[in-house]
Coordinates of C-alpha atoms and ligand atoms in Angstrom, one line a residue:
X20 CA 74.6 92.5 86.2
X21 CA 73.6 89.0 87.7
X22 CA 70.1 89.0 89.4
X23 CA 71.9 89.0 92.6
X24 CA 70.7 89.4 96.5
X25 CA 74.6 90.9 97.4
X26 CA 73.4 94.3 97.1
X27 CA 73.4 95.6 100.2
X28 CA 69.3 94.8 101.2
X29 CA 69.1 93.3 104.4
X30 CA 71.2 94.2 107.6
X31 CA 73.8 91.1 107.1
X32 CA 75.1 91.4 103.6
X33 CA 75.4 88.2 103.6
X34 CA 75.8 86.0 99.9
X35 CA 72.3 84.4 100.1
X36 CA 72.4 83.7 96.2
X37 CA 69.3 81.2 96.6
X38 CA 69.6 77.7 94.2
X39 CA 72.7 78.9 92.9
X40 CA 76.8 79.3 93.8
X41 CA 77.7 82.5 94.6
X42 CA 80.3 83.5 91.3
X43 CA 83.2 85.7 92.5
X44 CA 84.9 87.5 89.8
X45 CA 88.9 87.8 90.3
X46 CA 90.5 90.3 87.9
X47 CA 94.0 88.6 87.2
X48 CA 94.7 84.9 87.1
X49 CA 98.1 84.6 88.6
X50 CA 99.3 82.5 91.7
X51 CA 96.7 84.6 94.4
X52 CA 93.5 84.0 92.0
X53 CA 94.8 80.2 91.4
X54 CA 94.8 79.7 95.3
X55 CA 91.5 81.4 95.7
X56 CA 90.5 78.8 93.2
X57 CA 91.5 75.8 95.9
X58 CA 89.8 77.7 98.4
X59 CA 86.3 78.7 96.4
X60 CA 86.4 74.9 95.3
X61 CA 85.8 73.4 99.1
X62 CA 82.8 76.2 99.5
X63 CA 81.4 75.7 96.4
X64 CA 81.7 79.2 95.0
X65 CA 82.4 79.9 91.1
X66 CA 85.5 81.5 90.2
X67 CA 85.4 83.7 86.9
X68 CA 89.1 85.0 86.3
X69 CA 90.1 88.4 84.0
X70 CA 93.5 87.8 81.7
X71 CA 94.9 88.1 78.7
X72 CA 95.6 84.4 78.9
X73 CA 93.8 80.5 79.2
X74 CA 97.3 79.6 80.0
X75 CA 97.3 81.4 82.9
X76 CA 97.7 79.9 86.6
X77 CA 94.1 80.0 87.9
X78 CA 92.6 79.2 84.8
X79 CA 94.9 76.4 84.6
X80 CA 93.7 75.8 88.1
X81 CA 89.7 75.2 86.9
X82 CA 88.1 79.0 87.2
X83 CA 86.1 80.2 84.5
X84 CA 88.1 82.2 81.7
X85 CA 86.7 85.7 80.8
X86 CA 89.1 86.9 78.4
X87 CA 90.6 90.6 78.0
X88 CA 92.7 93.2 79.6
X89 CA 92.6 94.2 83.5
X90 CA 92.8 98.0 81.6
X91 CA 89.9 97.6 79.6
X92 CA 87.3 99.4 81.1
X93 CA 85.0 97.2 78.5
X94 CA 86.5 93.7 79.3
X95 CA 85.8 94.5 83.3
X96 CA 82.0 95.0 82.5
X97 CA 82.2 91.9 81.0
X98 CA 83.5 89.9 84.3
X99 CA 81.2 91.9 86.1
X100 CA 78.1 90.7 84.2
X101 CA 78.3 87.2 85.5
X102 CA 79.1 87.5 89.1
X103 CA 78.1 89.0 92.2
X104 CA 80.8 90.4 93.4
X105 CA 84.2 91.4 92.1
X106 CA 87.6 91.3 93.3
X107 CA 91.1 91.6 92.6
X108 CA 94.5 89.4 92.3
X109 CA 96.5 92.7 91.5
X110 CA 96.5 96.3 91.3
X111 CA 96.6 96.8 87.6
X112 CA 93.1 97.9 87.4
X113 CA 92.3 102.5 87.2
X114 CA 90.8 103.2 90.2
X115 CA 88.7 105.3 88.2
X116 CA 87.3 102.0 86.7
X117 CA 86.9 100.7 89.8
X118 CA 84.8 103.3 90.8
X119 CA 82.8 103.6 87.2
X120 CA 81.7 99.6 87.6
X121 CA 80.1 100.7 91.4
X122 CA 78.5 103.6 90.0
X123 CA 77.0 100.9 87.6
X124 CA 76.2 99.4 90.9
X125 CA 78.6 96.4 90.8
X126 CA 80.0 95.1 94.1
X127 CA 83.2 95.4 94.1
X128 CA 85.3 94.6 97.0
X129 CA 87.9 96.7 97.7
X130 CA 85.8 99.6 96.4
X131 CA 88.5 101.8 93.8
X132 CA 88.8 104.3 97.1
X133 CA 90.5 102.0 99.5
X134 CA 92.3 100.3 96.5
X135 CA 94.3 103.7 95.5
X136 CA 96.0 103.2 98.8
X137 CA 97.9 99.7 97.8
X138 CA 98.4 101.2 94.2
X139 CA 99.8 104.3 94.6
X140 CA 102.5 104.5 97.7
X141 CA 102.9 108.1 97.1
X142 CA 99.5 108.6 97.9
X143 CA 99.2 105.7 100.9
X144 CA 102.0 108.3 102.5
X145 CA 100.2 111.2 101.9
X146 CA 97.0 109.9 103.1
X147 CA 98.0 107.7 106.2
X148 CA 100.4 109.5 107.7
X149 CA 97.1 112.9 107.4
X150 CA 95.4 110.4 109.2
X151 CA 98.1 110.4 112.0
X152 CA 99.6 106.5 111.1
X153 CA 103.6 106.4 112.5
X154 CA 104.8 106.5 108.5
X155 CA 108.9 106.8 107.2
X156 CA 110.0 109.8 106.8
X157 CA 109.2 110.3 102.9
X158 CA 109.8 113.1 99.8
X159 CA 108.3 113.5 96.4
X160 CA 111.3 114.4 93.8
X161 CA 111.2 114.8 90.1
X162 CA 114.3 116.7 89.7
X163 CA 117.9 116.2 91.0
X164 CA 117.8 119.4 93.7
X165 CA 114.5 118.1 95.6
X166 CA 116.8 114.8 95.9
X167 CA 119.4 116.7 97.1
X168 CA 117.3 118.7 99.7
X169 CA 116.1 115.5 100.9
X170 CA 119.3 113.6 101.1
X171 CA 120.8 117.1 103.5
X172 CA 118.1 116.4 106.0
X173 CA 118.1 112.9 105.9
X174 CA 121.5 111.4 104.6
X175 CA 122.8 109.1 101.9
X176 CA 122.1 106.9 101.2
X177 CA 118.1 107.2 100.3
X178 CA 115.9 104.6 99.1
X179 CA 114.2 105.4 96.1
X180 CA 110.8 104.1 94.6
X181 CA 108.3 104.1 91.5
X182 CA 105.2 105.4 93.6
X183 CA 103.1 102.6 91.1
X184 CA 103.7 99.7 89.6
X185 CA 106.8 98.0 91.5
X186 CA 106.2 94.6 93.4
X187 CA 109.1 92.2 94.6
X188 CA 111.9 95.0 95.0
X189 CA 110.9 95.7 91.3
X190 CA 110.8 99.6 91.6
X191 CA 112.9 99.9 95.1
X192 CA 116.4 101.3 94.7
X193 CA 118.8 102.3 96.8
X194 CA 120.7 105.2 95.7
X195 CA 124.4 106.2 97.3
X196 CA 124.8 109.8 96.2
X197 CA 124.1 112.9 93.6
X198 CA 125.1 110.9 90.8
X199 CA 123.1 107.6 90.8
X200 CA 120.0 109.8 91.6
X201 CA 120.6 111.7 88.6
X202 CA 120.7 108.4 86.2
X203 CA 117.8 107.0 88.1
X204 CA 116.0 110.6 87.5
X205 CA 116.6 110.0 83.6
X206 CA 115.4 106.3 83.7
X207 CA 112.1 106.6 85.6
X208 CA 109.0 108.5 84.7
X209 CA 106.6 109.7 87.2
X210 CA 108.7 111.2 90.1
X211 CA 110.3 109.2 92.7
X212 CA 109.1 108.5 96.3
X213 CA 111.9 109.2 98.8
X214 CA 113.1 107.7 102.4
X215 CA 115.8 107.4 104.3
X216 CA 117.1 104.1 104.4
X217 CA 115.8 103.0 108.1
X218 CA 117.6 100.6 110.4
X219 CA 114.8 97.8 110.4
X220 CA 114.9 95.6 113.5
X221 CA 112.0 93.2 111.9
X222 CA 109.8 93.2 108.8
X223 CA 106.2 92.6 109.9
X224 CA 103.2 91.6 108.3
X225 CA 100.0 91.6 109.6
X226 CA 97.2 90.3 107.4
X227 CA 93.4 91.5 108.5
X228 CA 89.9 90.3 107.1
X229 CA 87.2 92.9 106.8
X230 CA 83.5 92.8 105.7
X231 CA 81.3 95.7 104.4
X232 CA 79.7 95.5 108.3
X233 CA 83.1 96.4 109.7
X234 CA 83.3 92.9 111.5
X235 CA 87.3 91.7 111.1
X236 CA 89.2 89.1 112.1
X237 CA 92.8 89.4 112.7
X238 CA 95.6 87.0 112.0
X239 CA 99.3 86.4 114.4
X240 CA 101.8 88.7 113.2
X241 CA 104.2 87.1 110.8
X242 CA 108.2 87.9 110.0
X243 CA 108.9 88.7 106.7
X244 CA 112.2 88.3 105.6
X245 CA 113.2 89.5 102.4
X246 CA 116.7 89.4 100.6
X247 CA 117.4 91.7 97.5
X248 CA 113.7 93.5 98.7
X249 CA 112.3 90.5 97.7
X250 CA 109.9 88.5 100.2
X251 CA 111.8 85.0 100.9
X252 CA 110.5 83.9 104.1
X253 CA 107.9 84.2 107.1
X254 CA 108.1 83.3 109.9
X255 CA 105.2 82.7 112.6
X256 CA 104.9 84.1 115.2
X257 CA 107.3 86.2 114.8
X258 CA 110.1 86.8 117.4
X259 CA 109.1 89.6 118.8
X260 CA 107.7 90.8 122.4
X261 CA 103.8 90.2 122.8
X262 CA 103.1 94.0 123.5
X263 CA 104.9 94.7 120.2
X264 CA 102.6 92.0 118.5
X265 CA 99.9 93.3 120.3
X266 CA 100.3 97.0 118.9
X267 CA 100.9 96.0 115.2
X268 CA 97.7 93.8 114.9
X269 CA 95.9 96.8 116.6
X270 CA 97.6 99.2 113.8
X271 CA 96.6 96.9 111.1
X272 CA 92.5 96.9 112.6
X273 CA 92.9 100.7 112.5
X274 CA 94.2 100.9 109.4
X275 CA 91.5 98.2 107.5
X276 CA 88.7 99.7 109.4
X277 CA 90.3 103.6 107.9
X278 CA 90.6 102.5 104.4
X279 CA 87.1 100.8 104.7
X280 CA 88.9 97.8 103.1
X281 CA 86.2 95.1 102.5
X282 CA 88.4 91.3 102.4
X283 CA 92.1 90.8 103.0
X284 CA 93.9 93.3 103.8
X285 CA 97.8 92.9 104.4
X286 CA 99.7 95.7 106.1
X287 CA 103.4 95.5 106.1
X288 CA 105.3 97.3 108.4
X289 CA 108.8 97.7 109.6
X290 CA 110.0 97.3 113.2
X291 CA 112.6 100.2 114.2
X292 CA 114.4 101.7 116.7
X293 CA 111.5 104.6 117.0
X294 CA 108.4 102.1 116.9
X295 CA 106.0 100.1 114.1
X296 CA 106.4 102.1 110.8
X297 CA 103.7 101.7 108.6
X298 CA 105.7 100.5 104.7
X299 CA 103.0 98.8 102.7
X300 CA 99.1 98.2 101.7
X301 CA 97.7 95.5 100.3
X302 CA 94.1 94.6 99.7
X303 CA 94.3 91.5 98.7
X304 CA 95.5 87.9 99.2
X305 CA 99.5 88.7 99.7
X306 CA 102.5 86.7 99.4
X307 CA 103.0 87.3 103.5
X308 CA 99.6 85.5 104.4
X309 CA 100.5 82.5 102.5
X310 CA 101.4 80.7 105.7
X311 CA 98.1 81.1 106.8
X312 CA 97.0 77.8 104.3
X313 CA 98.1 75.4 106.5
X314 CA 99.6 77.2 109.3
X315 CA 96.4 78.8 110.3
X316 CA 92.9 77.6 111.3
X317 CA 91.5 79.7 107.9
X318 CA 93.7 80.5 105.2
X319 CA 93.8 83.8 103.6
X320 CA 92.2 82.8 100.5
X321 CA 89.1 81.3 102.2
X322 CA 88.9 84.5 104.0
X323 CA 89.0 86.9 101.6
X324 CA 86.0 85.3 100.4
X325 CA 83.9 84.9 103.4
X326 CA 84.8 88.7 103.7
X327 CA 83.8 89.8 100.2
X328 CA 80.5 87.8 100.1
X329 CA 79.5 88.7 103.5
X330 CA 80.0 85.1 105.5
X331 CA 80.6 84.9 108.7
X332 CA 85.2 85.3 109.4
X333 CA 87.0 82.0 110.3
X334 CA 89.2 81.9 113.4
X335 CA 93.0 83.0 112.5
X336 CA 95.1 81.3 115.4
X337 CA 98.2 79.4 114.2
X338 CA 97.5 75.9 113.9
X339 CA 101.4 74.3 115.4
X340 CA 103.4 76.5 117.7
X341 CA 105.7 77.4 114.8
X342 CA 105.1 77.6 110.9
X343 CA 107.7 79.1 108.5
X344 CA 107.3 79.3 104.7
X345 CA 109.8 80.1 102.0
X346 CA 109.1 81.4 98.6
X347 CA 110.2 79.1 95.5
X348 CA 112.1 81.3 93.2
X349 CA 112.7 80.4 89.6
X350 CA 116.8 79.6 89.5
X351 CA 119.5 81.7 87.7
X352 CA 119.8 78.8 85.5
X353 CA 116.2 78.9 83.9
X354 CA 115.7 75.5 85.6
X355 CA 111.9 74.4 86.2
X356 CA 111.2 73.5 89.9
X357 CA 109.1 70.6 88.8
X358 CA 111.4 68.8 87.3
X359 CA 112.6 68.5 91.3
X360 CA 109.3 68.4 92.7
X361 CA 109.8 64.4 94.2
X362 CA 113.0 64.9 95.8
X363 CA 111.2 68.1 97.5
X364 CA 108.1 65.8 98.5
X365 CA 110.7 63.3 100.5
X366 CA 111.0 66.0 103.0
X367 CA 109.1 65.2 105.7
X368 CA 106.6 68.0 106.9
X369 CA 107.2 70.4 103.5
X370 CA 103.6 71.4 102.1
X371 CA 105.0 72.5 98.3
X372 CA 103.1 74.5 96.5
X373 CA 103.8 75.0 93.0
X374 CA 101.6 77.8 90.7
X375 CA 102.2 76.4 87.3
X376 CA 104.3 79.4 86.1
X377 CA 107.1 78.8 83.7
X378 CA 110.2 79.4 85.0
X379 CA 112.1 82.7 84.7
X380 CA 114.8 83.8 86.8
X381 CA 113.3 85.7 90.3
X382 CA 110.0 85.2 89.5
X383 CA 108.0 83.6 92.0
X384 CA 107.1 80.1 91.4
X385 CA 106.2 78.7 94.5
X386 CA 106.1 78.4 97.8
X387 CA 106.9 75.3 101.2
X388 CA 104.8 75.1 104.7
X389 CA 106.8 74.0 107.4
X390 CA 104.0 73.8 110.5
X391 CA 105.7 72.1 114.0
X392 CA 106.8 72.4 117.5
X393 CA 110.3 74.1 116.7
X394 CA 111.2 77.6 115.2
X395 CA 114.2 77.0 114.1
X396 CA 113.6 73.6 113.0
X397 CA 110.4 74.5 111.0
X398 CA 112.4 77.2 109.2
X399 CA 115.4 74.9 108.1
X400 CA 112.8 72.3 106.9
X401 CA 111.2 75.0 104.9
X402 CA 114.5 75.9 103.4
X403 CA 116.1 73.0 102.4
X404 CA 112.8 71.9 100.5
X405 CA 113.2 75.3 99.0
X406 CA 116.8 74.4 97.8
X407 CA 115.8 71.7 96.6
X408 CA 113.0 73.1 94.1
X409 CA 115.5 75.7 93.3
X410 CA 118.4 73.3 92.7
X411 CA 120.5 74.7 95.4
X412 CA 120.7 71.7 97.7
X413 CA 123.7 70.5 98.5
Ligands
ADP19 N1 112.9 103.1 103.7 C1 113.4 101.9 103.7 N2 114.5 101.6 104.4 C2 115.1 100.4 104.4 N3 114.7 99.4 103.6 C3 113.5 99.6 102.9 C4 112.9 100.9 102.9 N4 111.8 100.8 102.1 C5 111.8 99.5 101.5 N5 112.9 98.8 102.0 C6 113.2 97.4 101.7 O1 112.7 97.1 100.4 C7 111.7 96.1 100.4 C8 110.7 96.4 99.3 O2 110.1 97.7 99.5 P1 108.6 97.9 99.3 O3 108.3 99.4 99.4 O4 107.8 97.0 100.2 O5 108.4 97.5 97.8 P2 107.7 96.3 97.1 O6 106.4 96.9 96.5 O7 108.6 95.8 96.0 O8 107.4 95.2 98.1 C9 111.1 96.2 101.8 O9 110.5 95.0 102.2 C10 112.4 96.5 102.6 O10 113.1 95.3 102.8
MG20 MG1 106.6 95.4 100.0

């Protein structure tokens, strides 16, 4: 390991990495480790990325390249080596490595406990709603009749979903009776996690900052709107009463300062009928705080490293009464959203941000910053700029 201060002498744990940046290993190199990179850049701290690939976004983007896989327990000593602390872009990575590299004394930040909670949502169910968090209504079924027992107490139709692995509706289903439970049975491994499909008044996210001390800083509550269970939108603040915003960013603390997260942590969470519902972990950068760049007075990515290297939080108020963002999906065509990258720039007020992805059909290429005085207006900005990466503008 690097002859580093970050570990843990001193009351502040503060990066005091004397004559020298402080290096952050990132273990991925996709769009959240590329906009770390922008951020690391202004403070002067070294980025060394984990992938398979040079070609890949944040590498593209100017942090250091440490080749090898995110499951190579090997390849993660390696990144560790050089830097001081280590972090993460995704939540590929054991948790049992996670936990070998500390007991090698590497920093790691979230530690492989907290991190279990954003990989496995079988397990963030279990655990949070032991710990008394309002939860959904879930089920554990590996065969057809602990479906059906579900499904008597709780209706058709159920939402079904891959405890690991599933990101952007990727692992979310939606299954109308007996039968398409039974196919989805045969085509999954692993079990299936179990709901009831909930009537959501509002998708919330609320992103939270934490540092080993336990200091956090909060951000506004953002709308999340997704279509197809895929994130498309957010929208700040979002439209809902102050008391409600006032009891999901106290529910988000509780829950960083429970999972003794240590950097960003975003906690999704669905409005209902009977109160906040806890959905979602993640302990990481995430696609919901990436209105925070421009739309608040520190973005996410900055954050997440003043948290993980033990620097004093930035303020999180929004920076215009209204900012919306919408995501920049790769068409159904194959088209590139560069190629329309100009005509998207004429539109006043759009910050574009493009992540140097090739373009596949729903994947997540980018994303527009609409800050401003209107709502409504900021959202429609954000949209049409959006159409017109994605080739839909009319
Ligand atoms: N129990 C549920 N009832 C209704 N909609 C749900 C439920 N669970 C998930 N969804 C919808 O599916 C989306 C994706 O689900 P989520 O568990 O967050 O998976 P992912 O990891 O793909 O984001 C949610 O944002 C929401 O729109
Ligand atoms: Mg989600």
């Amino acid at each position: 390991m690097s002859a580093s201060v970050l570990t843990g002498a001193g009351p502040k744990r503060s990066a005091t990495t004397s004559g020298r940046a402080p290096v952050v290993g990132v273990v991925g190199a996709g769009q959240l480790a590329r906009m770390t990179q922008q951020a690391a850049i202004s403070l002067g701290v070294e980025l060394h990325v984990l992938s398979a690939s040079a070609d890949d976004p944040a590498v593209r983007a100017g942090a250091r390249h440490v080749p090898g896989s995110a499951t190579e327990f090997a390849d993660l000593v390696t990144l560790a080596a050089g830097c001081d602390v280590v972090t993460f872009d995704h939540e590929l990575v054991p948790a049992k490595y996670i936990q070998e590299l500390e007991a090698l004394g590497v920093r790691v930040a979230p530690s492989g406990a907290a991190q279990r909670l954003a990989q496995d949502k079988l397990h963030a169910r279990r655990t949070l709603a032991a710990a008394g968090f309002p939860v959904p209504a879930f089920g554990y079924a590996r065969e057809l009749a602990q479906v059906l027992s579900f499904a008597e107490t709780h209706g058709w139709p159920l939402i079904a979903k891959t405890p690991t692995g599933g990101y952007d509706g990727r692992g979310v289903w939606t299954l109308a009776d007996a039968a398409s439970a039974a196919r989805l049975l045969d085509d999954v491994d692993g079990g299936l996690l179990l709901e009831p499909q909930l009537r959501i008044d509002h998708e919330l996210a609320v992103l939270v900052a934490r540092t080993a001390e336990g200091e956090t800083a909060v951000y506004p509550v953002v709308e999340t709107v997704q279509r197809d269970a895929m994130c498309r939108e957010l929208l700040a603040p979002a439209p809902i009463a102050p008391a409600r915003a006032a009891a999901a960013r106290s529910l988000a603390r509780s829950l960083a300062h429970h999972c003794g997260a240590v950097g960003i942590v975003a906690v999704e969470l669905f409005d209902t009928a009977d109160g906040l519902l806890v959905n979602e972990l993640a302990l990481r950068p995430h696609n919901s705080g990436h209105l925070t760049i421009e739309g608040c007075e520190t973005s996410q990515f900055e954050q997440h490293l003043r948290a993980i290297l033990g620097w004093p939080l930035g303020g999180t108020a929004l920076t215009a009464p209204a900012v919306a963002t919408g995501n920049v999906i790769g068409p159904a065509d194959g088209s590139d959203p560069r190629d329309r990258l100009a005509a998207a720039l004429e539109v006043p007020g759009a910050h574009v941000h493009l992540y140097g992805k090739a373009p596949r059909p729903g994947r997540k290429l980018g994303h527009v910053t609409v800050c401003g005085p209107d709502p409504e207006r900021c959202r429609r900005t954000a949209q049409f700029a959006v159409a017109v990466l994605e080739g839909a503008a009319r």
